[in-house]
Amino acid sequence: MKKIIALATLLAVGAGRLFAQELLNFNVQLDKPTGKISPHMWGVFFEDINLGADGGIYAELVKNRSFEFDNPWMGWKKLQEVPEGSMLIVNDNKRKGNARSLKINKPDAIAMGLQNEGFRGMGVRQGESYVFSLLYKQLTPGLSLSVELLDENDKLIGKSSLSLDAGETGWQSAEVKFTAAETTAKAKLNVWIEGTGVAELDMLSLFPTATWKNRPKGLRKDMVQILADMKPGFIRFPGGCIVEGRDLANRFQWKKTVGPIEQRELIINRWNTEFKNRLTPDYFQTFGLGFYEYFLLAEDIGAEAVPILNCGMACQFNTGEVVPMEELDTYIQDALDLIEFANGDSQTAWGKLRAEMGHPAPFNLKMLGVGNENWGPQYVERLAAFKKVLKEKHPEIAIIASSGTDPEGDRFAFLDERLRGMDIDIIDEHYYRPPSWFLSGAARYDDYDRNGSKIFAGEYASHTTRPNGPGRSTWEAALSEAAFLTGLERNGDVVQMASYAPLFGHVDGWQWSPDLIWVDNLQVYGTPSYQVQKLYALNKGTDIIPITRNQANVTGQDSVYASTVYDEQTKELIIKFINYNDKPVDASIDITSKRKISGAATKIVLANADLHIANSLEEPLAIQPKQQTATYKGKTIKESFPPYSFTVIKLPVK
Ligand code: AHR
């Protein structure tokens, strides 16, 4: 009996708490838009960090295919002792961008072999086909090759052979296709050299045939697809600090990343040695994914291409080298030539190269970043020189300039003032901060100048463990970002672009965490932050609509955040609502409008009462959106928003 009374009391208390909960009232002024949402508002930031390009989206499976890494044997091992002088690394400076090759001198018929370990193994799938290719030069004809794919236990899972054309001298190419009999993330490749003869071998390469759009030697399908699924408005590339380089010699030079792949001169990836606790000695940039491929990727996924160029300064966290002002012209010329490469017709020198590479039509570049995270008067001076020339020759191109590493403080204040004084089109703000910063910053842009420079939130992420270590992309991080992004959306007339950073992390080869999307050699999953980004990008709307509570913007009062847009294409009112409480929030949202709300409404909910939950390779969709029907009466929505939730409500407007 006692038990029954206790249970009844508990139910009564529980029910009482629910009923007693305050109903929060909101108002949406549908007929009073305050501005336009930029069509490329929500985008992605791509940098070759964490094996993002080489070992990641660039589908090459062979590491150090051209023997150009500092140690030419890195990634390779000989499969047996070979006679002295029979396998030599030749360094021929006459070969532009690719001086080294492997010279085989084989006087007897005993097979010689070498093995490539791939990027933390090679991801191959049962039943899929793979293309092995190489460049070779016959000196004494008579050699042939056979290739084998092995799994992690050395079991043979694919095999083929090819003979080297005996008739030709000079460099030529050959390739052979074969099928993998097993799925494994850790395959390796054996290359056996048979017969007798002398030849030089180079660009030993293995690609899946099933790449994105089945382009030969293309990109990893699943990694591009997860980007395409977000419908990003833009793609910023190639970074990030990689633009700057540790020193100027190590900077990203776009011209060295276009043209024939075998002539693209590789450099050490600056993330190779950046973090002592995450050393990645085998990380190089081969530039198989170069500027042409970046533009193509942008076009494929319907995103604006947003290249960022070096401004004559190396990374200020490293050497901070600057080029003397009188030598800056080369850097400015790179920018002018890039515009020609992207937009020039095929009669122009760089437009011709683009056409020869397979894209006669222009890429229609509209924006260009000058400098990544640069700061100080030395940056302002260099930026001014770029601006003078670019605005004179290409007033149609919007210039993006950096406001440094932090979203506040002296460095930021100095740059913000100078950049606005220079009338820079778009200022690139970066913030890697704890969740509390994102939660308290939802009103950050409410007071920004409406008529001055526009804002690009070019790199940001909520770091739950900052500053003490690498972060996990938890639901806490993602929900705090979702709350902050209401402020970007509400101020979409000023904040015109935003991208989380970094984009990709390889579970076996990362340097920086958290990241938006994680991969191994076979799989890919989006973090809770990815799910948040995707919801914003897929529901970006066209017009900013005010939503208020007690006549004030909804920026965290009672831990509730909201923003609203109207989509003139789909004719929907889209409400984004974040409940950052550990209990439900009951809300009544009144829509003031001359128009009617009529037809089926939906709500998409991302929610979890546990803020520490995260997605993983094992459980990629622990946090995922759930779509349901939304209800409303007349022009009022009554909704109970679950604890720790991000809800998108879509209402048809007549
Ligand atoms: O996103 C990782 C790094 O963070 C970027 O390369 C750099 O711009 C910033 O410091």
Tab-separated table of N, CA and C and ligand atoms in Angstrom, residues 45 47 49 236 239-242 244 270-271 317 372-373 405 430 432 459 501-503 512 515, ligand 1:
chain	number	residue	atom	x	y	z
A	45	PHE	N	35.048	24.312	-45.043
A	45	PHE	CA	36.442	24.752	-45.013
A	45	PHE	C	37.309	23.532	-45.274
A	47	GLU	N	41.001	21.838	-45.729
A	47	GLU	CA	42.451	21.969	-45.610
A	47	GLU	C	43.048	20.568	-45.598
A	49	ILE	N	44.763	18.758	-43.717
A	49	ILE	CA	45.195	18.507	-42.343
A	49	ILE	C	44.511	17.200	-41.964
A	236	ARG	N	35.848	26.710	-49.022
A	236	ARG	CA	37.076	27.481	-48.811
A	236	ARG	C	38.241	26.505	-48.921
A	239	GLY	N	43.181	26.185	-47.193
A	239	GLY	CA	43.363	26.279	-45.747
A	239	GLY	C	43.010	27.671	-45.319
A	240	GLY	N	43.342	27.937	-44.091
A	240	GLY	CA	44.175	27.252	-43.141
A	240	GLY	C	45.667	27.621	-43.245
A	241	CYS	N	46.351	27.198	-42.177
A	241	CYS	CA	47.782	27.500	-42.040
A	241	CYS	C	48.603	26.944	-43.195
A	242	ILE	N	48.032	25.967	-43.916
A	242	ILE	CA	48.775	25.373	-45.016
A	242	ILE	C	49.020	26.415	-46.115
A	244	GLU	N	49.888	29.430	-45.524
A	244	GLU	CA	51.031	30.253	-45.101
A	244	GLU	C	52.344	29.477	-45.131
A	270	ARG	N	52.826	20.914	-43.742
A	270	ARG	CA	53.246	21.669	-42.559
A	270	ARG	C	52.722	21.035	-41.264
A	271	TRP	N	51.680	20.175	-41.369
A	271	TRP	CA	51.144	19.536	-40.159
A	271	TRP	C	51.961	18.309	-39.779
A	317	PHE	N	52.631	31.600	-36.201
A	317	PHE	CA	52.874	30.682	-35.080
A	317	PHE	C	54.209	29.970	-35.271
A	372	ASN	N	45.701	34.068	-44.587
A	372	ASN	CA	44.847	33.238	-43.731
A	372	ASN	C	44.751	33.880	-42.363
A	373	GLU	N	45.424	33.315	-41.359
A	373	GLU	CA	45.384	33.937	-40.029
A	373	GLU	C	46.592	34.834	-39.875
A	405	THR	N	43.718	35.527	-35.391
A	405	THR	CA	43.479	34.201	-34.827
A	405	THR	C	42.319	34.180	-33.846
A	430	HIS	N	37.850	34.137	-37.016
A	430	HIS	CA	38.045	32.740	-36.584
A	430	HIS	C	37.775	32.603	-35.093
A	432	TYR	N	37.891	29.380	-32.221
A	432	TYR	CA	37.917	28.049	-31.607
A	432	TYR	C	37.780	28.321	-30.117
A	459	GLU	N	36.438	30.108	-39.859
A	459	GLU	CA	36.853	28.898	-39.143
A	459	GLU	C	36.289	28.998	-37.743
A	501	ALA	N	35.578	24.384	-38.793
A	501	ALA	CA	36.930	23.927	-39.147
A	501	ALA	C	37.539	23.101	-38.023
A	502	PRO	N	38.453	22.160	-38.380
A	502	PRO	CA	38.677	21.634	-39.723
A	502	PRO	C	37.540	20.708	-40.174
A	503	LEU	N	37.631	20.326	-41.446
A	503	LEU	CA	36.543	19.559	-42.051
A	503	LEU	C	36.684	18.062	-41.772
A	512	TRP	N	44.683	17.351	-35.512
A	512	TRP	CA	43.856	18.380	-34.856
A	512	TRP	C	42.459	17.808	-34.639
A	515	ASP	N	36.956	17.617	-35.338
A	515	ASP	CA	36.764	17.855	-36.762
A	515	ASP	C	35.303	17.584	-37.104
B	1	AHR	O1	41.656	24.533	-38.681
B	1	AHR	C1	42.938	24.290	-38.215
B	1	AHR	C2	43.805	25.548	-38.186
B	1	AHR	O2	43.275	26.468	-37.301
B	1	AHR	C3	43.877	26.299	-39.479
B	1	AHR	O3	44.807	25.767	-40.339
B	1	AHR	C4	44.289	27.669	-39.029
B	1	AHR	O4	43.841	28.686	-39.885
B	1	AHR	C5	43.720	27.775	-37.632
B	1	AHR	O5	44.679	28.185	-36.731
